[in-house]
Structures are given as C-alpha cells and as structure tokens.
Amino acid sequence: ILQLLMNNINLGLLLCDTPIEIMPGLKLYQPTVRDVVLIGEEHYNLLLRIWLLKREQLITQETEASLKLNDFEIWANYMLNVPAMKEALEESCLIFFHKKIEFFSFSNTIYIGEGDTGHLLDLGLYLTLKTLFSKLDYTQSDKDSDNDQFKETQNMSPRERKIYERMKAGREKLEKMKQTGDKNDIFGKQIVGLVAIGHYTYKEVYDMTMLQFVMALRKYLDIQSYELRTQLSPYISSEDGKNQENKHWLD
C-alpha cells in the first residue's frame, strides 16, 4: 500500500479536500489556512519540516557508531531521545494525523496511534511520510522551482530588460514579504491579496489548505507573467528574446 501511494502522489491528490489515506486507519489531514492562522505559520512550518530533517542537520560530526546507522535510524534516535523533538513530533501527529504518538525507548520504536490501533513508524512508513511532507513544503518548492518565462540574456535591448524586470518583480514580491517584517502580518496580507485578486470570499480562503492557498497565489503570478509577456512580445528585438518560449500558465 505504501509503495502504491508513493507512486501516485501528485499535485491533484495533494490538492483534494479529502484526507489522504496512507494505510487503513491512518490518514493525513492537511490543516486549513484558518488552522495555520491560529497556530502560527512559522510554528506550522516547524511541525511539517520535522519530518524532513536531514542527517547533516542532526549530526554535526559523524562517529564510528553513527556511520552504522541509516538516515531513518538517526532521525528516530533523535525523536526518541531529545525532549524538544518528542514534543514537536507529538504535536505534528495531532495536527496532521489526528492521532497521538507513542515512544518506546526500551525497544527504540515509535507508534503513530495508541494501543492495538497504532502503526509502527518503520522505514517504509517514514519514507512515505517524508515524501508527502516534502511535497507539502511549499517554501522548499519555491526554492527548487524555476518558473520565469522570460530569461535574462546578455543581448537584451533596454525594452526587453524592462519587460524582464517587471516580470521578475512579481515573483520576487512574495519572497521579499517572507523575509521582512512580521510573518503573521505578512500571512494576513497574503490572505487579503488572494481575496482581492481571486474574487474569493474570506471564508473560502480560510477553508483552503495551505497548499491550495499557496498554489492559487503562485498561479496568479504565472497568469500575470504570461499576459505581460504576450502583450509586450511584439516589442522584443533581440534573437535571444524571440527564441524564448512564452509558456502558457496552464502548462
């Protein structure tokens, strides 16, 4: 079941309003914008990214003992033995799975759920959850994506450079907002922005999952870039500029 789920994780599945069934009795529930406003965006990201911690983030220097452990064993050891990690993982399971979590230090095992209904967090389940959470981590996908439809070249004319700068500015706006000022206020401004540009009601925006919310904002920027490029493309003069594809925002 886990392998089948990993092979079928796509954007359409993640954007559904229904919980994602990982295995019988275990589902992943995506918090809504309303939920994230209440717990705080920064705290929400912490609860999501605890599943994505890399080996090098947990071990500053490898030892003979650590080299014998795989990445999952390193991660599980930290969850079992570091109180702050335990607390964060407990809260993460309540938020994303609506289940408590049990730690058994004597056997170095972790169960999502309680008693006979618990699910052993083994390597297979961990890899599946890590894949799911990596796709929900919209901040990481922002870093990894390269969506500019008009690339900067050395042979740009002044008019082309002006077009490029205008298209680039829209994509940089959200990133700059994330890096400056109070994060909660910025999140609120993004909510207001989506209501204004998307013609949603506030209730509709607050009922979105975080991934739905971010993808809607991102698609608006795609539409802006496409329309601007289409309107100004007759004024592009350099060969480099003419050869650049104006990718439609639905592609």
mmCIF file of C-alpha atoms in Angstrom:
data_model
loop_
_atom_site.group_PDB
_atom_site.id
_atom_site.type_symbol
_atom_site.label_atom_id
_atom_site.label_comp_id
_atom_site.label_asym_id
_atom_site.label_seq_id
_atom_site.Cartn_x
_atom_site.Cartn_y
_atom_site.Cartn_z
ATOM 1 C CA ILE A 1 0.000 0.000 0.000
ATOM 2 C CA LEU A 2 2.806 2.398 0.903
ATOM 3 C CA GLN A 3 4.624 1.785 -2.388
ATOM 4 C CA LEU A 4 1.395 2.301 -4.331
ATOM 5 C CA LEU A 5 0.789 5.599 -2.514
ATOM 6 C CA MET A 6 4.356 6.807 -3.129
ATOM 7 C CA ASN A 7 3.959 6.070 -6.847
ATOM 8 C CA ASN A 8 0.704 8.025 -7.045
ATOM 9 C CA ILE A 9 1.488 11.138 -5.013
ATOM 10 C CA ASN A 10 0.762 14.045 -7.348
ATOM 11 C CA LEU A 11 -0.438 17.611 -7.112
ATOM 12 C CA GLY A 12 -4.037 16.637 -7.853
ATOM 13 C CA LEU A 13 -4.068 14.241 -4.904
ATOM 14 C CA LEU A 14 -2.477 16.766 -2.565
ATOM 15 C CA LEU A 15 -4.960 19.487 -3.539
ATOM 16 C CA CYS A 16 -8.002 17.350 -2.742
ATOM 17 C CA ASP A 17 -10.104 18.407 0.233
ATOM 18 C CA THR A 18 -10.324 14.818 1.447
ATOM 19 C CA PRO A 19 -7.699 13.333 3.803
ATOM 20 C CA ILE A 20 -5.058 11.179 2.110
ATOM 21 C CA GLU A 21 -5.229 7.528 3.174
ATOM 22 C CA ILE A 22 -1.728 6.290 3.887
ATOM 23 C CA MET A 23 -2.850 2.858 5.088
ATOM 24 C CA PRO A 24 -6.021 1.509 6.718
ATOM 25 C CA GLY A 25 -6.597 3.513 9.886
ATOM 26 C CA LEU A 26 -4.008 6.196 9.106
ATOM 27 C CA LYS A 27 -4.814 9.323 7.114
ATOM 28 C CA LEU A 28 -3.010 12.601 6.540
ATOM 29 C CA TYR A 29 -5.145 15.687 7.189
ATOM 30 C CA GLN A 30 -3.947 18.990 5.777
ATOM 31 C CA PRO A 31 -4.557 21.980 8.076
ATOM 32 C CA THR A 32 -6.557 24.817 6.562
ATOM 33 C CA VAL A 33 -5.488 28.442 6.356
ATOM 34 C CA ARG A 34 -7.752 29.016 9.364
ATOM 35 C CA ASP A 35 -5.855 26.359 11.353
ATOM 36 C CA VAL A 36 -2.490 27.830 10.395
ATOM 37 C CA VAL A 37 -3.591 31.350 11.376
ATOM 38 C CA LEU A 38 -4.482 30.013 14.834
ATOM 39 C CA ILE A 39 -1.253 28.057 15.418
ATOM 40 C CA GLY A 40 1.012 30.480 13.540
ATOM 41 C CA GLU A 41 2.596 29.973 10.110
ATOM 42 C CA GLU A 42 6.124 29.631 11.488
ATOM 43 C CA HIS A 43 5.030 27.011 14.013
ATOM 44 C CA TYR A 44 3.075 25.152 11.331
ATOM 45 C CA ASN A 45 6.190 25.005 9.145
ATOM 46 C CA LEU A 46 8.188 23.638 12.081
ATOM 47 C CA LEU A 47 5.653 20.832 12.629
ATOM 48 C CA LEU A 48 5.764 19.985 8.926
ATOM 49 C CA ARG A 49 9.528 20.111 8.490
ATOM 50 C CA ILE A 50 10.327 17.911 11.484
ATOM 51 C CA TRP A 51 9.691 15.016 9.095
ATOM 52 C CA LEU A 52 12.207 16.453 6.630
ATOM 53 C CA LEU A 53 15.231 16.903 8.900
ATOM 54 C CA LYS A 54 18.362 15.746 7.110
ATOM 55 C CA ARG A 55 21.118 13.634 8.572
ATOM 56 C CA GLU A 56 23.607 16.503 8.447
ATOM 57 C CA GLN A 57 21.188 18.723 10.361
ATOM 58 C CA LEU A 58 21.089 16.207 13.217
ATOM 59 C CA ILE A 59 24.746 15.114 13.268
ATOM 60 C CA THR A 60 27.410 17.788 13.222
ATOM 61 C CA GLN A 61 30.175 15.178 13.025
ATOM 62 C CA GLU A 62 29.856 11.512 12.113
ATOM 63 C CA THR A 63 31.256 8.935 14.525
ATOM 64 C CA GLU A 64 32.048 5.257 14.141
ATOM 65 C CA ALA A 65 28.721 4.451 15.805
ATOM 66 C CA SER A 66 26.639 6.864 13.702
ATOM 67 C CA LEU A 67 28.098 5.544 10.443
ATOM 68 C CA LYS A 68 26.480 2.183 11.208
ATOM 69 C CA LEU A 69 23.020 3.797 11.259
ATOM 70 C CA ASN A 70 20.911 4.716 8.243
ATOM 71 C CA ASP A 71 19.184 8.098 7.926
ATOM 72 C CA PHE A 72 15.904 6.839 9.386
ATOM 73 C CA GLU A 73 17.628 5.334 12.439
ATOM 74 C CA ILE A 74 19.443 8.629 13.065
ATOM 75 C CA TRP A 75 16.161 10.568 12.774
ATOM 76 C CA ALA A 76 14.260 8.129 15.040
ATOM 77 C CA ASN A 77 17.000 8.228 17.695
ATOM 78 C CA TYR A 78 16.722 11.995 17.908
ATOM 79 C CA MET A 79 12.933 11.835 18.117
ATOM 80 C CA LEU A 80 13.179 9.282 20.937
ATOM 81 C CA ASN A 81 15.890 10.972 22.969
ATOM 82 C CA VAL A 82 15.562 14.735 22.541
ATOM 83 C CA PRO A 83 12.612 16.133 24.565
ATOM 84 C CA ALA A 84 12.020 19.114 22.252
ATOM 85 C CA MET A 85 11.918 16.785 19.238
ATOM 86 C CA LYS A 86 9.484 14.488 21.025
ATOM 87 C CA GLU A 87 7.120 17.338 21.824
ATOM 88 C CA ALA A 88 7.206 18.677 18.277
ATOM 89 C CA LEU A 89 6.577 15.232 16.773
ATOM 90 C CA GLU A 90 3.678 14.634 19.175
ATOM 91 C CA GLU A 91 2.066 17.906 18.129
ATOM 92 C CA SER A 92 2.766 17.227 14.458
ATOM 93 C CA CYS A 93 0.938 13.889 14.656
ATOM 94 C CA LEU A 94 -2.064 15.526 16.314
ATOM 95 C CA ILE A 95 -2.179 18.216 13.607
ATOM 96 C CA PHE A 96 -1.558 16.061 10.532
ATOM 97 C CA PHE A 97 -2.884 12.608 11.541
ATOM 98 C CA HIS A 98 -5.331 13.459 14.346
ATOM 99 C CA LYS A 99 -3.589 10.786 16.411
ATOM 100 C CA LYS A 100 -1.385 10.622 19.454
ATOM 101 C CA ILE A 101 2.076 9.091 19.197
ATOM 102 C CA GLU A 102 3.778 6.594 21.500
ATOM 103 C CA PHE A 103 7.513 6.336 22.128
ATOM 104 C CA PHE A 104 9.081 3.109 23.403
ATOM 105 C CA SER A 105 12.683 3.838 24.303
ATOM 106 C CA PHE A 106 13.433 0.307 25.500
ATOM 107 C CA SER A 107 12.777 -1.053 22.006
ATOM 108 C CA ASN A 108 13.661 2.134 20.073
ATOM 109 C CA THR A 109 10.279 2.147 18.371
ATOM 110 C CA ILE A 110 7.665 4.790 17.630
ATOM 111 C CA TYR A 111 3.967 4.155 17.000
ATOM 112 C CA ILE A 112 1.518 6.601 15.428
ATOM 113 C CA GLY A 113 -1.730 5.910 17.280
ATOM 114 C CA GLU A 114 -2.323 4.138 20.556
ATOM 115 C CA GLY A 115 -2.632 0.514 21.590
ATOM 116 C CA ASP A 116 -3.691 -2.074 19.059
ATOM 117 C CA THR A 117 -4.643 0.612 16.546
ATOM 118 C CA GLY A 118 -1.150 2.118 16.457
ATOM 119 C CA HIS A 119 1.037 1.976 13.352
ATOM 120 C CA LEU A 120 4.734 1.192 13.690
ATOM 121 C CA LEU A 121 6.802 4.040 12.278
ATOM 122 C CA ASP A 122 9.269 1.887 10.368
ATOM 123 C CA LEU A 123 11.477 2.761 7.410
ATOM 124 C CA GLY A 124 8.738 2.214 4.818
ATOM 125 C CA LEU A 125 6.171 4.407 6.572
ATOM 126 C CA TYR A 126 8.802 7.049 7.328
ATOM 127 C CA LEU A 127 9.857 7.307 3.663
ATOM 128 C CA THR A 128 6.227 7.600 2.566
ATOM 129 C CA LEU A 129 5.528 10.360 5.093
ATOM 130 C CA LYS A 130 8.760 12.130 4.198
ATOM 131 C CA THR A 131 7.729 12.131 0.524
ATOM 132 C CA LEU A 132 4.295 13.518 1.395
ATOM 133 C CA PHE A 133 5.639 16.259 3.634
ATOM 134 C CA SER A 134 8.328 17.248 1.136
ATOM 135 C CA LYS A 135 5.575 17.890 -1.421
ATOM 136 C CA LEU A 136 3.585 19.908 1.124
ATOM 137 C CA ASP A 137 6.619 22.063 1.999
ATOM 138 C CA TYR A 138 5.764 24.979 -0.281
ATOM 139 C CA THR A 139 8.766 27.042 0.850
ATOM 140 C CA GLN A 140 11.157 24.351 -0.397
ATOM 141 C CA SER A 141 9.307 24.009 -3.699
ATOM 142 C CA ASP A 142 9.682 27.774 -4.140
ATOM 143 C CA LYS A 143 13.459 27.406 -3.838
ATOM 144 C CA ASP A 144 13.616 24.453 -6.205
ATOM 145 C CA SER A 145 11.366 25.860 -8.925
ATOM 146 C CA ASP A 146 12.430 27.990 -11.875
ATOM 147 C CA ASN A 147 9.218 29.364 -13.338
ATOM 148 C CA ASP A 148 10.351 32.571 -15.009
ATOM 149 C CA GLN A 149 9.031 32.514 -18.559
ATOM 150 C CA PHE A 150 11.446 35.160 -19.787
ATOM 151 C CA LYS A 151 15.151 34.655 -19.121
ATOM 152 C CA GLU A 152 17.784 37.327 -18.728
ATOM 153 C CA THR A 153 20.385 37.335 -21.515
ATOM 154 C CA GLN A 154 23.445 39.436 -22.364
ATOM 155 C CA ASN A 155 21.907 40.713 -25.616
ATOM 156 C CA MET A 156 18.752 42.207 -24.144
ATOM 157 C CA SER A 157 17.614 45.534 -25.528
ATOM 158 C CA PRO A 158 16.623 48.219 -22.982
ATOM 159 C CA ARG A 159 12.943 47.485 -23.685
ATOM 160 C CA GLU A 160 13.418 43.736 -23.183
ATOM 161 C CA ARG A 161 15.263 44.328 -19.928
ATOM 162 C CA LYS A 162 12.373 46.472 -18.738
ATOM 163 C CA ILE A 163 9.932 43.645 -19.557
ATOM 164 C CA TYR A 164 12.153 41.151 -17.765
ATOM 165 C CA GLU A 165 12.423 43.307 -14.648
ATOM 166 C CA ARG A 166 8.667 43.788 -14.472
ATOM 167 C CA MET A 167 8.037 40.044 -14.737
ATOM 168 C CA LYS A 168 10.746 39.232 -12.222
ATOM 169 C CA ALA A 169 9.453 41.783 -9.702
ATOM 170 C CA GLY A 170 6.139 39.991 -9.291
ATOM 171 C CA ARG A 171 7.849 36.696 -8.458
ATOM 172 C CA GLU A 172 10.214 38.323 -6.001
ATOM 173 C CA LYS A 173 7.444 40.120 -4.141
ATOM 174 C CA LEU A 174 6.233 37.138 -2.114
ATOM 175 C CA GLU A 175 9.780 36.086 -1.233
ATOM 176 C CA LYS A 176 10.663 39.581 -0.020
ATOM 177 C CA MET A 177 7.500 39.665 2.061
ATOM 178 C CA LYS A 178 8.511 36.401 3.740
ATOM 179 C CA GLN A 179 11.935 37.757 4.637
ATOM 180 C CA THR A 180 10.942 41.106 6.122
ATOM 181 C CA GLY A 181 8.535 42.328 8.732
ATOM 182 C CA ASP A 182 6.243 40.324 10.980
ATOM 183 C CA LYS A 183 5.434 36.923 9.449
ATOM 184 C CA ASN A 184 1.912 36.796 10.847
ATOM 185 C CA ASP A 185 1.079 40.204 9.361
ATOM 186 C CA ILE A 186 2.518 39.111 6.012
ATOM 187 C CA PHE A 187 0.405 35.966 6.038
ATOM 188 C CA GLY A 188 -2.636 38.146 6.700
ATOM 189 C CA LYS A 189 -1.757 40.416 3.780
ATOM 190 C CA GLN A 190 -1.437 37.389 1.518
ATOM 191 C CA ILE A 191 -4.938 36.299 2.582
ATOM 192 C CA VAL A 192 -6.312 39.759 1.780
ATOM 193 C CA GLY A 193 -4.456 39.709 -1.538
ATOM 194 C CA LEU A 194 -5.945 36.381 -2.627
ATOM 195 C CA VAL A 195 -9.448 37.564 -1.699
ATOM 196 C CA ALA A 196 -8.892 40.697 -3.792
ATOM 197 C CA ILE A 197 -7.330 39.162 -6.879
ATOM 198 C CA GLY A 198 -9.090 35.804 -6.880
ATOM 199 C CA HIS A 199 -12.581 37.075 -6.099
ATOM 200 C CA TYR A 200 -12.862 34.589 -3.229
ATOM 201 C CA THR A 201 -14.724 35.260 -0.003
ATOM 202 C CA TYR A 202 -12.703 35.260 3.205
ATOM 203 C CA LYS A 203 -14.459 32.070 4.268
ATOM 204 C CA GLU A 204 -13.408 30.337 1.045
ATOM 205 C CA VAL A 205 -9.777 31.352 1.573
ATOM 206 C CA TYR A 206 -9.767 30.331 5.236
ATOM 207 C CA ASP A 207 -11.213 26.950 4.261
ATOM 208 C CA MET A 208 -8.348 26.275 1.807
ATOM 209 C CA THR A 209 -5.472 24.029 2.769
ATOM 210 C CA MET A 210 -2.101 25.766 2.870
ATOM 211 C CA LEU A 211 -1.051 24.072 -0.367
ATOM 212 C CA GLN A 212 -4.250 25.188 -2.122
ATOM 213 C CA PHE A 213 -3.661 28.727 -0.852
ATOM 214 C CA VAL A 214 -0.032 28.915 -1.974
ATOM 215 C CA MET A 215 -0.709 27.316 -5.353
ATOM 216 C CA ALA A 216 -3.518 29.802 -6.032
ATOM 217 C CA LEU A 217 -1.182 32.724 -5.275
ATOM 218 C CA ARG A 218 1.561 31.214 -7.410
ATOM 219 C CA LYS A 219 -0.798 30.609 -10.335
ATOM 220 C CA TYR A 220 -1.880 34.242 -10.210
ATOM 221 C CA LEU A 221 1.766 35.231 -10.713
ATOM 222 C CA ASP A 222 2.009 32.773 -13.638
ATOM 223 C CA ILE A 223 -1.016 34.418 -15.270
ATOM 224 C CA GLN A 224 0.461 37.882 -14.756
ATOM 225 C CA SER A 225 3.767 36.847 -16.327
ATOM 226 C CA TYR A 226 2.089 35.204 -19.311
ATOM 227 C CA GLU A 227 -0.197 38.164 -20.004
ATOM 228 C CA LEU A 228 2.620 40.693 -19.687
ATOM 229 C CA ARG A 229 4.894 38.678 -21.981
ATOM 230 C CA THR A 230 2.062 38.283 -24.536
ATOM 231 C CA GLN A 231 1.228 41.984 -24.539
ATOM 232 C CA LEU A 232 4.821 43.141 -24.906
ATOM 233 C CA SER A 233 6.278 40.370 -27.087
ATOM 234 C CA PRO A 234 5.936 42.418 -30.337
ATOM 235 C CA TYR A 235 8.484 44.849 -28.891
ATOM 236 C CA ILE A 236 11.155 42.209 -28.242
ATOM 237 C CA SER A 237 14.043 42.791 -30.613
ATOM 238 C CA SER A 238 16.963 40.509 -29.756
ATOM 239 C CA GLU A 239 17.220 36.982 -31.142
ATOM 240 C CA ASP A 240 17.625 35.586 -27.627
ATOM 241 C CA GLY A 241 14.369 37.200 -26.573
ATOM 242 C CA LYS A 242 12.467 35.968 -29.642
ATOM 243 C CA ASN A 243 13.651 32.419 -29.083
ATOM 244 C CA GLN A 244 12.308 32.284 -25.537
ATOM 245 C CA GLU A 245 9.023 30.429 -25.260
ATOM 246 C CA ASN A 246 6.097 32.228 -23.655
ATOM 247 C CA LYS A 247 4.869 29.220 -21.687
ATOM 248 C CA HIS A 248 1.114 29.279 -21.145
ATOM 249 C CA TRP A 249 0.153 29.478 -17.481
ATOM 250 C CA LEU A 250 -1.932 26.265 -17.736
ATOM 251 C CA ASP A 251 1.079 24.196 -18.845
#
